[in-house]
mmCIF file of C-alpha atoms in Angstrom:
data_model
loop_
_atom_site.group_PDB
_atom_site.id
_atom_site.type_symbol
_atom_site.label_atom_id
_atom_site.label_comp_id
_atom_site.label_asym_id
_atom_site.label_seq_id
_atom_site.Cartn_x
_atom_site.Cartn_y
_atom_site.Cartn_z
ATOM 1 C CA MET A 1 0.039 -0.052 0.056
ATOM 2 C CA LYS A 2 1.457 3.368 -1.110
ATOM 3 C CA SER A 3 0.758 6.358 1.154
ATOM 4 C CA ILE A 4 -1.168 9.245 -0.413
ATOM 5 C CA PHE A 5 0.092 11.503 2.394
ATOM 6 C CA PRO A 6 3.489 12.695 1.153
ATOM 7 C CA VAL A 7 4.717 13.306 4.722
ATOM 8 C CA PHE A 8 4.331 9.581 5.647
ATOM 9 C CA ARG A 9 6.923 7.796 3.543
ATOM 10 C CA SER A 10 8.928 4.635 4.324
ATOM 11 C CA ASN A 11 10.551 5.200 7.735
ATOM 12 C CA PRO A 12 14.305 4.450 7.836
ATOM 13 C CA PHE A 13 13.979 3.400 11.487
ATOM 14 C CA SER A 14 11.006 1.132 10.928
ATOM 15 C CA LEU A 15 13.017 -2.150 11.553
ATOM 16 C CA SER A 16 13.780 -1.210 15.119
ATOM 17 C CA THR A 17 10.770 -1.474 17.461
ATOM 18 C CA THR A 18 10.402 -1.176 21.194
ATOM 19 C CA PRO A 19 8.434 -4.096 22.770
ATOM 20 C CA LEU A 20 5.249 -3.133 24.437
ATOM 21 C CA LYS A 21 4.298 -4.321 27.838
ATOM 22 C CA PRO A 22 2.495 -7.604 27.028
ATOM 23 C CA PHE A 23 -1.176 -8.164 27.742
ATOM 24 C CA ARG A 24 -2.216 -10.846 30.236
ATOM 25 C CA ALA A 25 -3.770 -12.605 27.288
ATOM 26 C CA SER A 26 -2.529 -12.741 23.718
ATOM 27 C CA VAL A 27 -3.927 -10.458 21.003
ATOM 28 C CA LYS A 28 -3.491 -12.577 17.802
ATOM 29 C CA PRO A 29 -3.440 -10.583 14.567
ATOM 30 C CA PRO A 30 -4.765 -12.297 11.403
ATOM 31 C CA PRO A 31 -2.272 -14.641 9.736
ATOM 32 C CA PRO A 32 -0.965 -13.319 6.332
ATOM 33 C CA ASP A 33 -3.008 -15.900 4.387
ATOM 34 C CA PHE A 34 -6.269 -15.003 6.148
ATOM 35 C CA ASP A 35 -8.826 -13.563 3.561
ATOM 36 C CA TYR A 36 -12.276 -12.941 5.129
ATOM 37 C CA ARG A 37 -13.693 -12.625 1.620
ATOM 38 C CA ARG A 38 -12.758 -16.299 0.843
ATOM 39 C CA GLU A 39 -13.535 -17.358 4.338
ATOM 40 C CA ILE A 40 -17.022 -15.977 4.825
ATOM 41 C CA SER A 41 -18.188 -13.832 1.992
ATOM 42 C CA GLU A 42 -20.030 -16.627 0.074
ATOM 43 C CA GLU A 43 -21.978 -17.611 3.194
ATOM 44 C CA SER A 44 -22.624 -14.025 4.104
ATOM 45 C CA ARG A 45 -23.918 -13.133 0.635
ATOM 46 C CA ALA A 46 -26.302 -16.101 0.606
ATOM 47 C CA ALA A 47 -27.734 -15.126 4.046
ATOM 48 C CA ILE A 48 -28.061 -11.509 2.865
ATOM 49 C CA ALA A 49 -29.841 -12.508 -0.360
ATOM 50 C CA GLU A 50 -32.296 -14.520 1.667
ATOM 51 C CA SER A 51 -33.104 -12.083 4.449
ATOM 52 C CA HIS A 52 -32.413 -8.643 2.962
ATOM 53 C CA PRO A 53 -31.997 -8.778 -0.871
ATOM 54 C CA GLU A 54 -32.162 -5.022 -1.069
ATOM 55 C CA LEU A 55 -28.652 -4.871 0.388
ATOM 56 C CA LEU A 56 -27.111 -7.315 -1.972
ATOM 57 C CA ASP A 57 -25.204 -4.523 -3.846
ATOM 58 C CA LEU A 58 -23.398 -3.670 -0.693
ATOM 59 C CA ALA A 59 -22.464 -7.388 -0.126
ATOM 60 C CA ASP A 60 -21.327 -7.585 -3.803
ATOM 61 C CA ASN A 61 -18.948 -4.515 -3.458
ATOM 62 C CA GLY A 62 -17.496 -5.809 -0.239
ATOM 63 C CA SER A 63 -18.910 -3.075 1.967
ATOM 64 C CA LEU A 64 -21.297 -5.285 3.954
ATOM 65 C CA ILE A 65 -20.523 -8.576 5.615
ATOM 66 C CA LEU A 66 -22.799 -10.682 7.808
ATOM 67 C CA VAL A 67 -21.299 -12.816 10.571
ATOM 68 C CA GLN A 68 -23.657 -15.309 12.202
ATOM 69 C CA LYS A 69 -23.464 -16.513 15.709
ATOM 70 C CA LYS A 70 -22.773 -20.036 14.661
ATOM 71 C CA ARG A 71 -19.329 -18.840 13.301
ATOM 72 C CA PHE A 72 -18.243 -17.302 16.678
ATOM 73 C CA GLY A 73 -15.740 -18.918 18.949
ATOM 74 C CA PRO A 74 -16.953 -20.369 22.234
ATOM 75 C CA VAL A 75 -18.084 -18.060 25.139
ATOM 76 C CA PRO A 76 -15.467 -18.270 27.917
ATOM 77 C CA SER A 77 -16.554 -20.157 31.046
ATOM 78 C CA TRP A 78 -16.610 -16.956 33.092
ATOM 79 C CA ARG A 79 -19.375 -15.519 30.751
ATOM 80 C CA THR A 80 -21.702 -18.431 30.741
ATOM 81 C CA GLU A 81 -24.726 -16.134 31.523
ATOM 82 C CA PHE A 82 -23.892 -13.878 28.486
ATOM 83 C CA VAL A 83 -25.873 -14.383 25.348
ATOM 84 C CA GLU A 84 -23.966 -13.259 22.239
ATOM 85 C CA PRO A 85 -25.838 -11.553 19.347
ATOM 86 C CA GLU A 86 -27.480 -13.801 16.685
ATOM 87 C CA PHE A 87 -26.294 -11.657 13.792
ATOM 88 C CA ILE A 88 -23.478 -9.102 13.444
ATOM 89 C CA TRP A 89 -23.654 -6.990 10.316
ATOM 90 C CA LEU A 90 -20.318 -5.115 9.502
ATOM 91 C CA ILE A 91 -20.381 -2.048 7.112
ATOM 92 C CA GLY A 92 -16.913 -1.045 6.047
ATOM 93 C CA THR A 93 -16.550 2.689 5.569
ATOM 94 C CA SER A 94 -14.316 5.472 4.405
ATOM 95 C CA HIS A 95 -14.230 8.288 6.871
ATOM 96 C CA VAL A 96 -14.466 11.040 4.202
ATOM 97 C CA SER A 97 -16.934 9.399 1.938
ATOM 98 C CA LYS A 98 -20.512 10.611 1.294
ATOM 99 C CA ASP A 99 -21.335 7.220 -0.178
ATOM 100 C CA SER A 100 -20.275 5.426 3.002
ATOM 101 C CA ALA A 101 -22.650 7.663 4.906
ATOM 102 C CA MET A 102 -25.548 6.793 2.636
ATOM 103 C CA GLU A 103 -24.715 3.027 2.844
ATOM 104 C CA VAL A 104 -24.760 3.266 6.634
ATOM 105 C CA GLU A 105 -28.191 4.868 6.591
ATOM 106 C CA ARG A 106 -29.528 2.248 4.205
ATOM 107 C CA VAL A 107 -28.184 -0.611 6.259
ATOM 108 C CA VAL A 108 -29.561 0.694 9.700
ATOM 109 C CA ARG A 109 -32.947 1.522 8.269
ATOM 110 C CA ALA A 110 -33.262 -1.815 6.538
ATOM 111 C CA LEU A 111 -32.162 -3.951 9.416
ATOM 112 C CA ARG A 112 -33.683 -1.966 12.355
ATOM 113 C CA PRO A 113 -30.955 -3.528 14.720
ATOM 114 C CA ASP A 114 -30.956 -3.485 18.471
ATOM 115 C CA ASN A 115 -27.586 -1.794 18.604
ATOM 116 C CA VAL A 116 -25.281 0.169 16.253
ATOM 117 C CA VAL A 117 -21.643 -0.192 17.404
ATOM 118 C CA VAL A 118 -19.433 2.649 15.971
ATOM 119 C CA GLU A 119 -15.694 3.001 15.664
ATOM 120 C CA LEU A 120 -15.551 5.777 18.279
ATOM 121 C CA CYS A 121 -14.784 6.165 22.025
ATOM 122 C CA ARG A 122 -16.320 8.492 24.523
ATOM 123 C CA SER A 123 -13.634 11.149 23.864
ATOM 124 C CA ARG A 124 -14.478 11.137 20.145
ATOM 125 C CA ALA A 125 -18.297 10.803 20.280
ATOM 126 C CA GLY A 126 -18.723 14.542 19.628
ATOM 127 C CA ILE A 127 -17.974 14.011 15.972
ATOM 128 C CA MET A 128 -21.445 12.354 15.705
ATOM 129 C CA TYR A 129 -23.177 15.631 16.717
ATOM 130 C CA VAL A 130 -21.598 18.099 14.273
ATOM 131 C CA SER A 131 -24.579 19.652 12.479
ATOM 132 C CA GLU A 132 -24.625 20.130 8.720
ATOM 133 C CA ASP A 133 -25.955 23.615 9.401
ATOM 134 C CA GLU A 134 -22.864 24.599 11.369
ATOM 135 C CA ASP A 135 -20.070 26.790 9.988
ATOM 136 C CA PRO A 136 -18.273 24.747 7.275
ATOM 137 C CA ARG A 137 -15.000 25.673 8.883
ATOM 138 C CA LYS A 138 -16.160 24.078 12.122
ATOM 139 C CA GLN A 139 -17.186 20.892 10.243
ATOM 140 C CA LEU A 140 -13.778 20.608 8.637
ATOM 141 C CA ARG A 141 -11.997 21.050 12.066
ATOM 142 C CA SER A 142 -14.054 18.181 13.515
ATOM 143 C CA ASN A 143 -12.204 14.843 13.139
ATOM 144 C CA MET A 144 -11.303 11.598 14.807
ATOM 145 C CA PHE A 145 -8.701 13.161 17.034
ATOM 146 C CA SER A 146 -10.585 16.469 18.081
ATOM 147 C CA LEU A 147 -11.226 17.093 21.720
ATOM 148 C CA SER A 148 -14.844 16.818 22.511
ATOM 149 C CA GLY A 149 -17.078 16.082 25.566
ATOM 150 C CA THR A 150 -17.683 18.024 28.762
ATOM 151 C CA GLY A 151 -16.098 21.154 27.731
ATOM 152 C CA PHE A 152 -12.493 21.834 26.605
ATOM 153 C CA PHE A 153 -10.964 21.489 30.053
ATOM 154 C CA GLY A 154 -13.003 18.406 30.890
ATOM 155 C CA ALA A 155 -11.769 16.804 27.624
ATOM 156 C CA VAL A 156 -8.211 17.760 28.323
ATOM 157 C CA GLY A 157 -8.516 16.325 31.886
ATOM 158 C CA ARG A 158 -9.992 13.042 30.668
ATOM 159 C CA SER A 159 -7.294 12.806 28.033
ATOM 160 C CA ILE A 160 -4.425 13.338 30.427
ATOM 161 C CA ASN A 161 -5.999 11.000 33.058
ATOM 162 C CA LEU A 162 -6.302 8.087 30.608
ATOM 163 C CA GLY A 163 -3.228 8.557 28.399
ATOM 164 C CA GLY A 164 -0.896 11.196 30.006
ATOM 165 C CA GLN A 165 0.456 14.441 28.605
ATOM 166 C CA THR A 166 2.408 12.834 25.681
ATOM 167 C CA ALA A 167 -0.723 11.188 24.398
ATOM 168 C CA LEU A 168 -2.581 14.520 24.585
ATOM 169 C CA ALA A 169 0.128 16.349 22.696
ATOM 170 C CA LEU A 170 0.131 13.720 20.013
ATOM 171 C CA ARG A 171 -3.532 13.816 19.776
ATOM 172 C CA LEU A 172 -3.627 17.614 19.309
ATOM 173 C CA LEU A 173 -0.934 17.281 16.651
ATOM 174 C CA LEU A 174 -2.835 14.614 14.730
ATOM 175 C CA ALA A 175 -6.010 16.687 15.071
ATOM 176 C CA ALA A 176 -4.372 19.637 13.411
ATOM 177 C CA PHE A 177 -3.042 17.411 10.662
ATOM 178 C CA SER A 178 -6.489 15.776 10.069
ATOM 179 C CA SER A 179 -8.109 19.233 9.891
ATOM 180 C CA LYS A 180 -5.607 20.216 7.234
ATOM 181 C CA ILE A 181 -6.461 17.128 5.242
ATOM 182 C CA SER A 182 -10.153 17.971 5.482
ATOM 183 C CA SER A 183 -9.521 21.532 4.342
ATOM 184 C CA ASP A 184 -7.261 20.466 1.413
ATOM 185 C CA ILE A 185 -9.974 18.104 0.065
ATOM 186 C CA ASN A 186 -12.930 20.250 1.379
ATOM 187 C CA ARG A 187 -14.518 17.193 2.972
ATOM 188 C CA PRO A 188 -15.269 16.663 6.676
ATOM 189 C CA PHE A 189 -14.462 13.464 8.542
ATOM 190 C CA GLY A 190 -17.016 11.197 10.012
ATOM 191 C CA ASP A 191 -20.100 11.594 7.963
ATOM 192 C CA GLU A 192 -20.876 7.829 8.384
ATOM 193 C CA PHE A 193 -20.893 8.245 12.138
ATOM 194 C CA ARG A 194 -23.307 11.181 11.955
ATOM 195 C CA ALA A 195 -25.491 8.973 9.489
ATOM 196 C CA ALA A 196 -25.337 6.086 12.010
ATOM 197 C CA ARG A 197 -26.546 8.282 14.966
ATOM 198 C CA LYS A 198 -29.334 9.831 12.836
ATOM 199 C CA ALA A 199 -30.610 6.416 11.494
ATOM 200 C CA SER A 200 -30.334 4.870 14.899
ATOM 201 C CA GLU A 201 -32.480 7.474 16.482
ATOM 202 C CA GLU A 202 -35.151 6.947 13.644
ATOM 203 C CA VAL A 203 -35.334 3.150 14.233
ATOM 204 C CA GLY A 204 -34.832 3.163 17.999
ATOM 205 C CA ALA A 205 -31.401 1.429 18.001
ATOM 206 C CA GLN A 206 -28.899 1.993 20.736
ATOM 207 C CA ILE A 207 -25.607 3.694 19.703
ATOM 208 C CA VAL A 208 -22.645 1.768 21.366
ATOM 209 C CA LEU A 209 -19.156 3.408 21.524
ATOM 210 C CA GLY A 210 -17.087 0.397 20.451
ATOM 211 C CA ASP A 211 -13.454 1.599 20.138
ATOM 212 C CA ARG A 212 -10.821 1.679 22.800
ATOM 213 C CA PRO A 213 -10.206 5.117 24.327
ATOM 214 C CA ILE A 214 -7.971 7.048 22.008
ATOM 215 C CA GLU A 215 -5.821 8.221 24.949
ATOM 216 C CA ILE A 216 -4.819 4.671 25.721
ATOM 217 C CA THR A 217 -4.239 3.813 22.098
ATOM 218 C CA LEU A 218 -1.943 6.873 21.590
ATOM 219 C CA GLN A 219 -0.128 6.144 24.770
ATOM 220 C CA ARG A 220 0.765 2.597 23.632
ATOM 221 C CA ALA A 221 1.585 3.807 20.125
ATOM 222 C CA TRP A 222 4.031 6.389 21.603
ATOM 223 C CA LYS A 223 5.652 3.675 23.838
ATOM 224 C CA ALA A 224 6.033 1.260 20.873
ATOM 225 C CA MET A 225 8.352 3.621 19.009
ATOM 226 C CA ARG A 226 12.010 4.322 19.585
ATOM 227 C CA TRP A 227 13.062 7.905 19.990
ATOM 228 C CA SER A 228 14.348 8.049 16.472
ATOM 229 C CA GLU A 229 10.920 7.116 15.256
ATOM 230 C CA LYS A 230 9.143 9.431 17.570
ATOM 231 C CA LEU A 231 11.235 12.356 16.282
ATOM 232 C CA SER A 232 10.651 11.327 12.645
ATOM 233 C CA LEU A 233 6.948 11.125 13.311
ATOM 234 C CA VAL A 234 6.597 14.416 14.879
ATOM 235 C CA LEU A 235 8.670 16.157 12.262
ATOM 236 C CA SER A 236 6.613 14.477 9.495
ATOM 237 C CA ILE A 237 3.334 15.688 10.976
ATOM 238 C CA PHE A 238 4.686 19.172 11.517
ATOM 239 C CA ARG A 239 5.718 19.342 7.813
ATOM 240 C CA GLY A 240 2.284 18.157 6.840
ATOM 241 C CA ILE A 241 0.629 20.906 8.886
ATOM 242 C CA ALA A 242 3.000 23.690 7.983
ATOM 243 C CA PHE A 243 3.684 23.116 4.367
ATOM 244 C CA SER A 244 1.506 21.976 1.352
ATOM 245 C CA SER A 245 2.307 21.752 -2.293
ATOM 246 C CA ASN A 246 -0.061 21.829 -5.152
ATOM 247 C CA MET A 247 1.102 18.337 -6.063
ATOM 248 C CA ALA A 248 0.302 16.952 -2.612
ATOM 249 C CA VAL A 249 -3.231 18.626 -2.545
ATOM 250 C CA ASN A 250 -3.962 17.365 -6.059
ATOM 251 C CA LYS A 251 -2.900 13.830 -4.974
ATOM 252 C CA LEU A 252 -5.345 13.929 -2.093
ATOM 253 C CA LYS A 253 -8.166 15.286 -4.224
ATOM 254 C CA GLU A 254 -7.631 12.683 -6.975
ATOM 255 C CA ALA A 255 -7.788 9.760 -4.529
ATOM 256 C CA SER A 256 -11.197 8.150 -4.346
ATOM 257 C CA TRP A 257 -13.107 9.109 -1.240
ATOM 258 C CA ASP A 258 -13.742 5.353 -0.851
ATOM 259 C CA ASP A 259 -9.964 4.720 -0.855
ATOM 260 C CA ASP A 260 -8.576 2.868 2.130
ATOM 261 C CA LYS A 261 -5.672 5.261 1.923
ATOM 262 C CA PHE A 262 -7.663 7.879 3.723
ATOM 263 C CA GLN A 263 -7.548 5.624 6.904
ATOM 264 C CA LEU A 264 -4.954 7.608 8.865
ATOM 265 C CA TYR A 265 -4.215 4.976 11.435
ATOM 266 C CA GLU A 266 -3.475 2.503 8.566
ATOM 267 C CA GLN A 267 -1.222 5.042 6.932
ATOM 268 C CA LEU A 268 0.750 5.611 10.156
ATOM 269 C CA SER A 269 1.184 1.822 10.553
ATOM 270 C CA PHE A 270 2.323 1.519 6.908
ATOM 271 C CA SER A 271 5.099 4.094 7.504
ATOM 272 C CA TYR A 272 5.857 2.943 11.172
ATOM 273 C CA PRO A 273 5.361 -0.806 11.402
ATOM 274 C CA SER A 274 5.970 -0.689 15.222
ATOM 275 C CA LEU A 275 2.583 1.055 15.398
ATOM 276 C CA LEU A 276 0.705 -1.867 13.716
ATOM 277 C CA SER A 277 -0.074 -3.580 17.065
ATOM 278 C CA PRO A 278 -1.391 -0.677 19.122
ATOM 279 C CA LEU A 279 -3.143 1.191 16.305
ATOM 280 C CA ILE A 280 -4.716 -1.755 14.400
ATOM 281 C CA HIS A 281 -4.405 -5.274 15.922
ATOM 282 C CA GLU A 282 -5.402 -4.371 19.453
ATOM 283 C CA ARG A 283 -8.223 -2.134 18.384
ATOM 284 C CA ASP A 284 -9.507 -4.853 15.870
ATOM 285 C CA THR A 285 -9.941 -7.130 18.821
ATOM 286 C CA TYR A 286 -11.422 -4.435 20.959
ATOM 287 C CA LEU A 287 -13.930 -3.621 18.280
ATOM 288 C CA ALA A 288 -14.823 -7.270 17.849
ATOM 289 C CA TRP A 289 -15.347 -7.653 21.588
ATOM 290 C CA SER A 290 -17.660 -4.612 21.599
ATOM 291 C CA LEU A 291 -19.709 -6.115 18.805
ATOM 292 C CA LYS A 292 -20.208 -9.539 20.546
ATOM 293 C CA ARG A 293 -19.148 -9.362 24.197
ATOM 294 C CA SER A 294 -20.035 -5.923 25.556
ATOM 295 C CA LYS A 295 -22.819 -5.563 28.061
ATOM 296 C CA ALA A 296 -24.713 -3.411 25.540
ATOM 297 C CA VAL A 297 -25.174 -6.248 23.038
ATOM 298 C CA ASN A 298 -26.029 -8.973 25.577
ATOM 299 C CA ASN A 299 -28.967 -10.926 24.311
ATOM 300 C CA SER A 300 -29.343 -8.873 21.171
ATOM 301 C CA LYS A 301 -30.632 -10.241 17.902
ATOM 302 C CA ARG A 302 -29.047 -7.898 15.405
ATOM 303 C CA VAL A 303 -25.967 -5.635 15.807
ATOM 304 C CA VAL A 304 -24.612 -3.366 13.131
ATOM 305 C CA GLY A 305 -20.956 -2.410 13.241
ATOM 306 C CA VAL A 306 -19.824 0.809 11.499
ATOM 307 C CA ILE A 307 -16.028 0.502 11.110
ATOM 308 C CA GLY A 308 -13.280 1.660 8.737
ATOM 309 C CA LYS A 309 -12.594 -0.609 5.818
ATOM 310 C CA GLY A 310 -9.130 -1.126 7.123
ATOM 311 C CA HIS A 311 -10.427 -2.909 10.217
ATOM 312 C CA MET A 312 -12.697 -5.385 8.368
ATOM 313 C CA LYS A 313 -10.042 -8.153 8.114
ATOM 314 C CA GLY A 314 -8.877 -7.919 11.730
ATOM 315 C CA VAL A 315 -12.319 -7.533 13.267
ATOM 316 C CA ILE A 316 -13.784 -10.509 11.276
ATOM 317 C CA TYR A 317 -10.804 -12.649 12.200
ATOM 318 C CA ALA A 318 -11.272 -11.800 15.943
ATOM 319 C CA LEU A 319 -14.967 -12.748 15.656
ATOM 320 C CA LEU A 320 -14.326 -16.039 14.049
ATOM 321 C CA CYS A 321 -11.120 -17.029 15.758
ATOM 322 C CA ASP A 322 -11.735 -16.575 19.524
ATOM 323 C CA THR A 323 -8.689 -15.715 21.577
ATOM 324 C CA GLY A 324 -9.702 -17.541 24.731
ATOM 325 C CA ASN A 325 -10.144 -15.731 28.000
ATOM 326 C CA LEU A 326 -9.228 -12.212 26.758
ATOM 327 C CA ARG A 327 -11.114 -9.531 28.662
ATOM 328 C CA PHE A 328 -11.813 -5.800 28.014
ATOM 329 C CA ARG A 329 -9.427 -4.935 30.777
ATOM 330 C CA ASP A 330 -6.587 -6.797 29.111
ATOM 331 C CA LEU A 331 -7.233 -4.797 25.956
ATOM 332 C CA ALA A 332 -7.053 -1.543 27.705
ATOM 333 C CA GLY A 333 -3.280 -2.224 28.278
ATOM 334 C CA LYS A 334 -2.408 0.712 30.409
ATOM 335 C CA ASP A 335 1.133 0.505 31.637
ATOM 336 C CA SER A 336 1.946 0.514 35.319
ATOM 337 C CA TYR A 337 4.358 3.320 36.493
ATOM 338 C CA GLY A 338 7.534 3.044 38.458
ATOM 339 C CA GLY A 339 8.592 4.848 41.633
ATOM 340 C CA TRP A 340 7.104 8.265 42.480
ATOM 341 C CA ILE A 341 10.388 10.117 42.651
ATOM 342 C CA SER A 342 11.530 9.018 39.225
ATOM 343 C CA ASP A 343 7.985 9.547 37.818
ATOM 344 C CA LEU A 344 7.980 13.144 39.242
ATOM 345 C CA VAL A 345 11.317 13.962 37.658
ATOM 346 C CA LYS A 346 10.341 12.520 34.330
ATOM 347 C CA SER A 347 6.967 14.337 34.464
ATOM 348 C CA LEU A 348 8.618 17.665 35.185
ATOM 349 C CA VAL A 349 11.005 17.368 32.332
ATOM 350 C CA ARG A 350 8.295 15.893 30.021
ATOM 351 C CA ASP A 351 5.704 18.539 30.949
ATOM 352 C CA THR A 352 8.054 21.442 30.351
ATOM 353 C CA ILE A 353 8.887 20.157 26.930
ATOM 354 C CA ILE A 354 5.271 19.413 26.027
ATOM 355 C CA GLY A 355 4.104 22.755 27.423
ATOM 356 C CA ILE A 356 6.650 24.554 25.163
ATOM 357 C CA PHE A 357 5.543 22.350 22.197
ATOM 358 C CA LEU A 358 1.716 22.980 22.795
ATOM 359 C CA TRP A 359 2.329 26.704 23.177
ATOM 360 C CA ALA A 360 4.198 26.785 19.932
ATOM 361 C CA LEU A 361 1.554 24.735 18.197
ATOM 362 C CA TYR A 362 -1.283 26.992 19.523
ATOM 363 C CA GLU A 363 0.588 30.082 18.338
ATOM 364 C CA PHE A 364 1.290 28.498 14.923
ATOM 365 C CA ILE A 365 -2.368 27.498 14.398
ATOM 366 C CA ASN A 366 -3.667 30.896 15.453
ATOM 367 C CA GLY A 367 -1.266 32.551 13.087
ATOM 368 C CA ARG A 368 -2.775 30.558 10.157
ATOM 369 C CA THR A 369 -6.445 31.381 10.991
#
């Protein structure tokens, strides 16, 4: 996969990775030869043709996959009272595509599910409530990394509490970069999530925030990289925010809005393979567990999952190939900290550097608006 973001190229430090603190249970990525289309598409298409033939075009183009309960792995012994959903419908989306938003509305209205699980966490849920009537500039600034929730300071406090100051700084940097991409292509992120919320309210389905908190994901991503990679990543994003060429903008505009290349997490993992586990594999399993093992979906008949196309392979693999006694708290993966004195010294140094960085970023963004 070739990156359409010129700032993310092959990274010269990509072969050296820092081992993450292991989970108490193993997160198994799909093997290289796993192809969910070969594994389940024929069975999925036949079931869709029988129950909802009006959605066959989405099955044929690969956007819609039905995973039936009979294909799930066994329920662990500690969850014997839990009843998994009978049917999980996965709709693969592009975060900047109008077509994806229309497909999500079609699926939710046709299926009238009990739950709609979206690839968002509490900290990013605000993207679902950005109105089409709002200032277009505000729509373009709203993206998968934007701070939202109980006011700005509440969002900052939650972000620091879950992921620390470094994760907050990285999130703000990625938010600025994503906003610039939206402005360059004149398309807001997250139309499919707004469509999911709207259609869910119409049919009486419950919206479920199915992704791992972004703060924990970014914390683990940062810890997975060596300092050389961290420096390379930060400089690359800064270049992407500060500079743009006509060639780069044209390259973004020429790419199909349904292109997987607009999945920013996947693009980062392509350029920095050490990020593949925290940004993709761990979240794939978390999303799969939200779809079939969260309290919200207990004893449900139909569940719809709205996820990026780049997650389809990993989520389907996690649904089909159960990883034993893995629990949500295992997937949170927050690191334990050392002695308070060393932590205090590290925090003072880190907070000083991050404070200077955030001030510089704030001044830079204000100077461009």
